[in-house]
Amino acid sequence: LLRGGGAGNPRSASVAAAAELRRRLEKELEDIRGAGTWKSERVIASRQGPHLRLTAGGAGILNFCANNYLGLSSHPEVIRAAAEALEKFGAGLSSVRFICGTQSIHKDLEEKIARFHQREDAILYASCFDANAGIFEALLTPEDAVLSDELNHASIIDGIRLCKANKYRYKHMDMQDLEAKLQDAQKHRLRLVATDGAFSMDGDIAPLREICQLAQKYDALVFIDECHATGFLGPNGRGTDELLGVMDKVTIINSTLGKALGGAAGGYTTGPKPLIDLLRQRSRPYLFSNSLPPAVVGCASKALDLLMESNAIAQSMAAKTQRFRSKMTAAGFTISGKDHPICPVMLGDARLAAVMAEDMLNRGIYVIGFSYPVVPKGKARIRVQISAVHSDEDIDRCVEAFTEVGRKHGALP
Ligand code: PLP
């Protein structure tokens, strides 16, 4: 403990400032607890997968809340590829890309990502959060405009905040509102419509056909964040643009390597080559952050190989999703969204969502309740995420537990 001298002593001043900071932080933490929005973390003692072991008791927990859509996080070939990359290329680069941090595997992965999405080029980031933080500022100037869905992911919102373009926010998936905003934005040099391909809280899919038609009509570009689509939406898992038949109309895709594509970490932008070249020169999270570690690159690279060899993995999830959605609907629950492995079980009341999620865990099923401010007031829900590696029995067990718990707490008659 620092012991300062008199009041004028800089050491005692800093002790007082630290004490004041501690008081302020404790009050803020108290407020978060008081508001019922405290997020606690359950500690997993096993690999990520459909069956987990938690440190706080409980083996054989059925997991329905990871973004491990294809089950590749623990796929033996993905793990082996990571180990090989680690052995051959080392733990990490101790450098950003442009100084001393580009290995052949980084270039290979970028080429593979571009090929997977049928785009000209791709650039890697430490995360998709970084890819979103880095693109708008590098691309748009005060002469330009960006039009953003009001429910876009926080990282898109933050990326847009950092840029100096004119900002328009259109109502969630509301094409009339987007059209009005596009008309308003005609005065600017360039218009970029930015949307999540699939929205993670509702499991709904952006109306990309309509968005692309409007973009064509008003001479705008389309940007999509495909974190909850890459690897599994569309006949070959290419994403929302493939699902909706607009691969040639979406100009820029940002996505993650931290969900369906092996789940390690990392993100990317893929699109026209001059854009990617510009990002390498100007995008701050790329320029000023360490290169992706080889093991992480190895995971993603193998995940993409598996997906490009066959569309069986991408396809395998759709049937599981359908099973869960139809059985839950038959049991009397309302599931938001359509055909997406994010299956929000709509409950309305925040307390009900919290106690039901807790009771599900007591029955060995790990699901998470979401309430305000993560979702709008009165729209609390339990979000269930289906993975290709859930068995039919896993899904049926989850539906049975929901039915029991729903009856117990009055969510079902
Ligand atoms: N965009 C969306 C829609 C996401 O859901 C997420 C992750 O939660 C991100 C971006 C950030 O991705 P990453 O985890 O790679 O930073």
Coordinates of N, CA and C in Angstrom, one line a residue, residues 106-270:
H106 N -0.8 -17.2 -43.9 CA -1.7 -16.1 -43.9 C -2.2 -15.8 -45.3
K107 N -1.2 -15.8 -46.2 CA -1.6 -15.5 -47.6 C -2.5 -16.6 -48.2
D108 N -2.1 -17.9 -47.8 CA -2.9 -19.0 -48.3 C -4.4 -18.9 -47.8
L109 N -4.5 -18.6 -46.5 CA -5.8 -18.5 -45.9 C -6.6 -17.4 -46.6
E110 N -6.0 -16.2 -46.8 CA -6.7 -15.1 -47.5 C -7.2 -15.5 -48.9
E111 N -6.3 -16.2 -49.5 CA -6.7 -16.7 -50.9 C -7.9 -17.7 -50.8
K112 N -7.8 -18.5 -49.8 CA -8.9 -19.5 -49.6 C -10.2 -18.9 -49.3
I113 N -10.2 -17.9 -48.4 CA -11.4 -17.2 -48.0 C -12.0 -16.5 -49.3
A114 N -11.2 -15.8 -50.1 CA -11.7 -15.2 -51.3 C -12.3 -16.2 -52.2
R115 N -11.7 -17.4 -52.4 CA -12.2 -18.4 -53.2 C -13.5 -18.9 -52.7
F116 N -13.6 -19.1 -51.4 CA -14.8 -19.7 -50.7 C -16.0 -18.7 -51.0
H117 N -15.8 -17.4 -50.9 CA -16.9 -16.5 -51.1 C -17.0 -16.0 -52.6
Q118 N -16.1 -16.5 -53.4 CA -16.1 -16.1 -54.8 C -15.9 -14.6 -55.0
R119 N -14.9 -14.1 -54.2 CA -14.6 -12.7 -54.3 C -13.1 -12.5 -54.8
E120 N -12.7 -11.3 -55.0 CA -11.4 -11.1 -55.6 C -10.2 -11.3 -54.6
D121 N -10.5 -10.8 -53.4 CA -9.3 -10.9 -52.4 C -9.9 -10.9 -51.0
A122 N -9.1 -11.1 -50.0 CA -9.5 -11.1 -48.6 C -8.4 -10.6 -47.8
I123 N -8.7 -10.1 -46.6 CA -7.7 -9.6 -45.6 C -8.1 -10.1 -44.2
L124 N -7.1 -10.6 -43.5 CA -7.4 -11.2 -42.2 C -7.3 -10.1 -41.1
Y125 N -8.1 -10.3 -40.1 CA -8.0 -9.4 -38.8 C -8.0 -10.4 -37.6
A126 N -7.6 -9.8 -36.5 CA -7.6 -10.6 -35.2 C -9.0 -11.0 -34.8
S127 N -10.0 -10.3 -35.3 CA -11.4 -10.6 -35.0 C -12.3 -10.0 -36.1
C128 N -13.6 -10.4 -36.1 CA -14.5 -9.7 -37.0 C -14.9 -8.3 -36.3
F129 N -14.8 -8.3 -35.0 CA -15.0 -7.0 -34.4 C -14.0 -6.0 -35.0
D130 N -12.7 -6.4 -35.1 CA -11.7 -5.5 -35.7 C -12.0 -5.2 -37.2
A131 N -12.5 -6.2 -37.9 CA -12.8 -6.0 -39.3 C -13.9 -5.0 -39.5
N132 N -14.9 -5.0 -38.6 CA -15.9 -4.0 -38.6 C -15.4 -2.7 -38.1
A133 N -14.6 -2.7 -37.1 CA -14.0 -1.4 -36.6 C -13.1 -0.7 -37.7
G134 N -12.6 -1.5 -38.6 CA -11.6 -1.0 -39.5 C -12.0 -0.6 -40.9
I135 N -13.2 -1.0 -41.2 CA -13.6 -0.9 -42.7 C -14.2 0.5 -43.0
F136 N -15.1 1.0 -42.2 CA -15.9 2.2 -42.5 C -15.0 3.4 -42.6
E137 N -14.1 3.5 -41.6 CA -13.2 4.7 -41.5 C -12.3 4.7 -42.7
A138 N -11.8 3.5 -43.1 CA -10.9 3.5 -44.2 C -11.5 3.7 -45.6
L139 N -12.8 3.4 -45.7 CA -13.5 3.4 -47.0 C -14.3 4.7 -47.2
L140 N -14.9 5.3 -46.1 CA -15.8 6.4 -46.3 C -15.3 7.7 -45.8
T141 N -15.6 8.8 -46.5 CA -15.2 10.1 -46.1 C -16.4 11.0 -45.8
P142 N -16.3 12.2 -45.4 CA -17.5 13.1 -45.2 C -18.3 13.3 -46.4
E143 N -17.8 13.0 -47.6 CA -18.6 13.1 -48.8 C -19.5 11.9 -49.0
D144 N -19.3 10.9 -48.2 CA -20.1 9.6 -48.4 C -21.2 9.4 -47.4
A145 N -22.0 8.4 -47.6 CA -23.1 8.1 -46.6 C -23.1 6.6 -46.3
V146 N -23.4 6.3 -45.1 CA -23.6 4.9 -44.7 C -25.0 4.7 -44.1
L147 N -25.7 3.7 -44.6 CA -27.1 3.4 -44.1 C -27.1 2.1 -43.4
S148 N -27.5 2.1 -42.1 CA -27.2 1.0 -41.2 C -28.5 0.5 -40.6
D149 N -28.8 -0.8 -40.6 CA -30.0 -1.4 -39.9 C -29.8 -1.1 -38.4
E150 N -30.9 -0.7 -37.8 CA -30.9 -0.2 -36.4 C -30.5 -1.4 -35.5
L151 N -30.7 -2.6 -35.9 CA -30.3 -3.7 -35.0 C -29.0 -4.4 -35.4
N152 N -28.2 -3.7 -36.2 CA -26.8 -4.2 -36.5 C -26.0 -4.5 -35.3
H153 N -25.1 -5.4 -35.4 CA -24.2 -5.8 -34.3 C -23.4 -4.6 -33.8
A154 N -23.1 -4.7 -32.5 CA -22.4 -3.6 -31.8 C -21.1 -3.2 -32.6
S155 N -20.4 -4.1 -33.2 CA -19.1 -3.8 -33.8 C -19.3 -3.0 -35.1
I156 N -20.5 -3.2 -35.8 CA -20.8 -2.4 -37.0 C -21.1 -1.0 -36.5
I157 N -21.9 -0.9 -35.4 CA -22.2 0.4 -34.9 C -20.9 1.2 -34.5
D158 N -20.0 0.5 -33.8 CA -18.8 1.1 -33.4 C -18.0 1.5 -34.6
G159 N -17.9 0.6 -35.6 CA -17.1 1.0 -36.8 C -17.6 2.2 -37.5
I160 N -19.0 2.3 -37.5 CA -19.6 3.4 -38.2 C -19.3 4.7 -37.4
R161 N -19.4 4.6 -36.0 CA -19.1 5.7 -35.2 C -17.7 6.3 -35.5
L162 N -16.8 5.4 -35.8 CA -15.4 5.9 -36.1 C -15.2 6.6 -37.4
C163 N -16.2 6.5 -38.3 CA -16.0 7.1 -39.6 C -16.7 8.4 -39.7
K164 N -16.2 9.2 -40.7 CA -16.8 10.6 -40.8 C -17.9 10.7 -41.9
A165 N -18.3 9.6 -42.4 CA -19.4 9.6 -43.4 C -20.7 10.1 -42.8
N166 N -21.7 10.5 -43.6 CA -23.0 10.9 -43.1 C -23.7 9.6 -42.8
K167 N -24.4 9.6 -41.6 CA -24.9 8.4 -41.0 C -26.5 8.3 -41.1
Y168 N -27.0 7.3 -41.6 CA -28.4 7.1 -41.6 C -28.7 5.7 -41.0
R169 N -29.8 5.7 -40.1 CA -30.1 4.4 -39.5 C -31.5 4.1 -39.9
Y170 N -31.7 2.9 -40.6 CA -33.1 2.6 -41.0 C -33.7 1.5 -40.1
K171 N -35.0 1.5 -40.0 CA -35.7 0.6 -39.1 C -35.4 -0.8 -39.5
H172 N -35.4 -1.7 -38.5 CA -34.9 -3.1 -38.7 C -35.6 -3.8 -39.9
M173 N -34.9 -4.1 -40.9 CA -35.3 -4.8 -42.1 C -36.5 -4.1 -42.8
D174 N -36.7 -2.8 -42.6 CA -37.8 -2.1 -43.1 C -37.4 -1.4 -44.5
M175 N -37.9 -2.0 -45.5 CA -37.4 -1.6 -46.9 C -38.0 -0.2 -47.3
Q176 N -39.2 0.1 -46.7 CA -39.7 1.5 -47.0 C -38.8 2.5 -46.4
D177 N -38.4 2.2 -45.2 CA -37.6 3.2 -44.5 C -36.2 3.3 -45.2
L178 N -35.7 2.1 -45.6 CA -34.4 2.2 -46.2 C -34.5 3.0 -47.5
E179 N -35.6 2.8 -48.3 CA -35.7 3.5 -49.5 C -35.8 5.0 -49.3
A180 N -36.5 5.4 -48.2 CA -36.6 6.8 -47.9 C -35.2 7.4 -47.6
K181 N -34.5 6.6 -46.8 CA -33.1 7.1 -46.4 C -32.2 7.1 -47.6
L182 N -32.4 6.2 -48.5 CA -31.5 6.2 -49.7 C -31.8 7.4 -50.6
Q183 N -33.1 7.8 -50.6 CA -33.5 9.0 -51.4 C -32.8 10.2 -50.8
D184 N -32.9 10.2 -49.5 CA -32.3 11.4 -48.8 C -30.8 11.4 -49.0
A185 N -30.2 10.2 -49.2 CA -28.7 10.1 -49.2 C -28.2 10.3 -50.7
Q186 N -29.1 10.6 -51.6 CA -28.7 10.8 -53.0 C -27.7 11.9 -53.1
K187 N -27.7 12.9 -52.2 CA -26.8 14.0 -52.3 C -25.4 13.7 -52.1
H188 N -25.1 12.5 -51.5 CA -23.7 12.2 -51.2 C -23.0 11.5 -52.3
R189 N -21.7 11.4 -52.3 CA -20.9 10.8 -53.4 C -21.2 9.3 -53.5
L190 N -21.1 8.6 -52.4 CA -21.2 7.2 -52.4 C -22.1 6.8 -51.2
R191 N -22.9 5.7 -51.5 CA -23.9 5.2 -50.4 C -23.5 3.8 -50.2
L192 N -23.4 3.4 -48.9 CA -23.1 2.0 -48.5 C -24.2 1.6 -47.5
V193 N -24.9 0.5 -47.9 CA -25.9 -0.1 -47.0 C -25.2 -1.1 -46.2
A194 N -25.3 -1.1 -44.9 CA -24.6 -2.1 -44.1 C -25.6 -2.8 -43.2
T195 N -25.6 -4.1 -43.3 CA -26.5 -5.0 -42.5 C -25.9 -6.3 -42.1
D196 N -26.3 -6.8 -41.0 CA -26.0 -8.2 -40.6 C -26.7 -9.0 -41.6
G197 N -26.1 -10.1 -42.1 CA -26.8 -11.1 -43.0 C -27.8 -11.8 -42.2
A198 N -27.5 -12.3 -41.0 CA -28.4 -12.9 -40.1 C -28.2 -12.3 -38.7
F199 N -29.3 -11.9 -38.1 CA -29.3 -11.2 -36.8 C -29.3 -12.1 -35.7
S200 N -28.3 -11.9 -34.8 CA -28.0 -13.0 -33.8 C -29.0 -13.0 -32.6
M201 N -29.8 -12.0 -32.4 CA -30.7 -12.0 -31.3 C -32.0 -12.6 -31.7
D202 N -32.4 -12.5 -33.0 CA -33.7 -12.9 -33.5 C -33.7 -14.1 -34.4
G203 N -32.5 -14.4 -34.9 CA -32.4 -15.5 -35.9 C -33.1 -15.2 -37.2
D204 N -33.3 -13.9 -37.5 CA -33.9 -13.5 -38.7 C -32.9 -13.1 -39.8
I205 N -33.2 -13.2 -41.0 CA -32.3 -13.1 -42.1 C -32.6 -11.8 -42.9
A206 N -31.6 -11.0 -43.1 CA -31.8 -9.7 -43.8 C -32.4 -10.0 -45.2
P207 N -33.4 -9.1 -45.7 CA -34.0 -9.3 -47.0 C -33.0 -8.8 -48.1
L208 N -32.0 -9.6 -48.3 CA -30.9 -9.1 -49.2 C -31.4 -8.9 -50.6
R209 N -32.3 -9.7 -51.1 CA -32.8 -9.5 -52.5 C -33.3 -8.1 -52.6
E210 N -34.2 -7.7 -51.7 CA -34.8 -6.4 -51.7 C -33.8 -5.3 -51.5
I211 N -32.9 -5.6 -50.6 CA -31.8 -4.6 -50.3 C -31.0 -4.3 -51.5
C212 N -30.6 -5.4 -52.2 CA -29.8 -5.3 -53.4 C -30.6 -4.6 -54.6
Q213 N -31.9 -4.8 -54.6 CA -32.7 -4.1 -55.6 C -32.7 -2.6 -55.4
L214 N -32.9 -2.3 -54.1 CA -32.9 -0.8 -53.7 C -31.5 -0.2 -54.0
A215 N -30.5 -1.0 -53.7 CA -29.1 -0.5 -53.9 C -28.9 -0.2 -55.4
Q216 N -29.4 -1.1 -56.2 CA -29.2 -0.9 -57.6 C -30.0 0.4 -58.1
K217 N -31.2 0.5 -57.6 CA -32.1 1.6 -58.0 C -31.4 3.0 -57.5
Y218 N -30.8 3.0 -56.3 CA -30.3 4.2 -55.8 C -28.7 4.3 -55.8
D219 N -28.1 3.4 -56.7 CA -26.7 3.5 -56.9 C -25.9 3.4 -55.6
A220 N -26.2 2.3 -54.8 CA -25.5 2.1 -53.5 C -24.7 0.8 -53.5
L221 N -23.8 0.7 -52.6 CA -23.1 -0.6 -52.4 C -23.7 -1.3 -51.2
V222 N -23.5 -2.6 -51.2 CA -24.1 -3.4 -50.1 C -22.9 -4.1 -49.3
F223 N -22.9 -3.9 -48.0 CA -22.0 -4.6 -47.1 C -22.8 -5.5 -46.2
I224 N -22.3 -6.8 -46.0 CA -23.0 -7.6 -45.0 C -22.0 -8.2 -44.0
D225 N -22.5 -8.4 -42.8 CA -21.7 -9.0 -41.8 C -22.3 -10.5 -41.7
E226 N -21.4 -11.4 -42.0 CA -21.9 -12.8 -42.1 C -21.5 -13.7 -41.0
C227 N -21.2 -13.1 -39.8 CA -20.8 -14.0 -38.7 C -21.7 -15.1 -38.4
H228 N -23.0 -14.9 -38.5 CA -24.0 -15.9 -38.2 C -24.5 -16.6 -39.5
A229 N -23.7 -16.7 -40.5 CA -24.2 -17.2 -41.8 C -23.1 -18.0 -42.5
T230 N -21.8 -17.5 -42.4 CA -20.7 -18.1 -43.1 C -20.5 -19.6 -42.7
G231 N -20.5 -20.5 -43.6 CA -20.2 -21.9 -43.4 C -21.5 -22.7 -43.4
F232 N -22.7 -22.1 -43.2 CA -23.9 -23.0 -43.1 C -25.1 -22.5 -43.8
L233 N -25.2 -21.2 -44.1 CA -26.4 -20.8 -44.9 C -26.2 -20.9 -46.4
G234 N -27.2 -21.3 -47.1 CA -27.1 -21.4 -48.5 C -26.7 -22.9 -48.9
P235 N -26.9 -23.3 -50.1 CA -26.7 -24.7 -50.5 C -25.3 -25.2 -50.2
N236 N -24.3 -24.3 -50.3 CA -22.9 -24.7 -50.1 C -22.3 -24.0 -48.9
G237 N -23.2 -23.4 -48.0 CA -22.7 -22.8 -46.8 C -21.9 -21.5 -47.0
R238 N -22.1 -20.9 -48.2 CA -21.4 -19.6 -48.5 C -22.0 -18.4 -47.7
G239 N -23.2 -18.5 -47.3 CA -23.8 -17.5 -46.5 C -25.1 -17.0 -47.0
T240 N -25.5 -15.8 -46.5 CA -26.8 -15.3 -46.8 C -26.9 -14.9 -48.3
D241 N -25.8 -14.4 -48.8 CA -25.9 -14.0 -50.2 C -26.1 -15.2 -51.1
E242 N -25.5 -16.3 -50.8 CA -25.8 -17.5 -51.6 C -27.2 -18.0 -51.4
L243 N -27.7 -18.0 -50.1 CA -29.0 -18.4 -49.8 C -30.1 -17.7 -50.6
L244 N -29.8 -16.4 -50.7 CA -30.8 -15.5 -51.4 C -30.5 -15.2 -52.8
G245 N -29.5 -15.8 -53.3 CA -29.1 -15.7 -54.8 C -28.6 -14.3 -55.2
V246 N -27.8 -13.7 -54.3 CA -27.3 -12.3 -54.6 C -25.8 -12.3 -54.4
M247 N -25.1 -13.4 -54.7 CA -23.7 -13.4 -54.5 C -23.0 -12.3 -55.3
D248 N -23.5 -12.1 -56.5 CA -22.9 -11.1 -57.4 C -23.3 -9.7 -57.2
K249 N -24.2 -9.5 -56.2 CA -24.7 -8.1 -55.9 C -24.2 -7.5 -54.6
V250 N -23.7 -8.4 -53.7 CA -23.2 -7.8 -52.5 C -21.7 -7.5 -52.7
T251 N -21.3 -6.3 -52.4 CA -19.9 -5.9 -52.7 C -18.9 -6.3 -51.6
I252 N -19.3 -6.2 -50.4 CA -18.3 -6.4 -49.3 C -18.9 -7.4 -48.2
I253 N -18.1 -8.3 -47.8 CA -18.5 -9.3 -46.8 C -17.4 -9.2 -45.6
N254 N -17.9 -9.0 -44.4 CA -17.1 -9.2 -43.2 C -17.6 -10.4 -42.5
S255 N -16.7 -11.2 -42.0 CA -17.1 -12.4 -41.3 C -16.1 -12.8 -40.2
T256 N -16.4 -13.9 -39.5 CA -15.5 -14.4 -38.4 C -15.0 -15.8 -38.7
L257 N -13.9 -16.0 -38.1 CA -13.4 -17.4 -38.1 C -13.7 -18.0 -36.7
G258 N -14.3 -17.2 -35.9 CA -14.5 -17.6 -34.5 C -15.9 -18.3 -34.2
K259 N -16.6 -18.6 -35.2 CA -17.9 -19.3 -34.9 C -18.0 -20.6 -35.7
A260 N -18.6 -20.6 -36.9 CA -18.7 -21.9 -37.6 C -17.4 -22.4 -38.2
L261 N -16.5 -21.5 -38.5 CA -15.3 -21.9 -39.2 C -14.2 -22.3 -38.2
G262 N -14.5 -23.2 -37.3 CA -13.5 -23.8 -36.4 C -13.5 -23.1 -35.0
G263 N -14.0 -21.9 -34.9 CA -14.3 -21.3 -33.6 C -13.1 -20.8 -32.9
A264 N -11.9 -20.8 -33.5 CA -10.7 -20.3 -32.7 C -10.8 -18.8 -32.5
A265 N -10.6 -18.0 -33.5 CA -10.6 -16.6 -33.5 C -10.3 -16.1 -34.9
G266 N -10.5 -14.8 -35.0 CA -10.1 -14.1 -36.3 C -11.3 -13.7 -37.1
G267 N -11.0 -12.7 -37.9 CA -12.1 -12.2 -38.8 C -11.5 -11.8 -40.1
Y268 N -12.3 -11.4 -41.0 CA -11.8 -11.0 -42.4 C -12.8 -10.1 -43.1
T269 N -12.3 -9.4 -44.1 CA -13.1 -8.7 -45.1 C -12.7 -9.3 -46.4
T270 N -13.8 -9.6 -47.2 CA -13.5 -10.1 -48.6 C -14.4 -9.3 -49.6

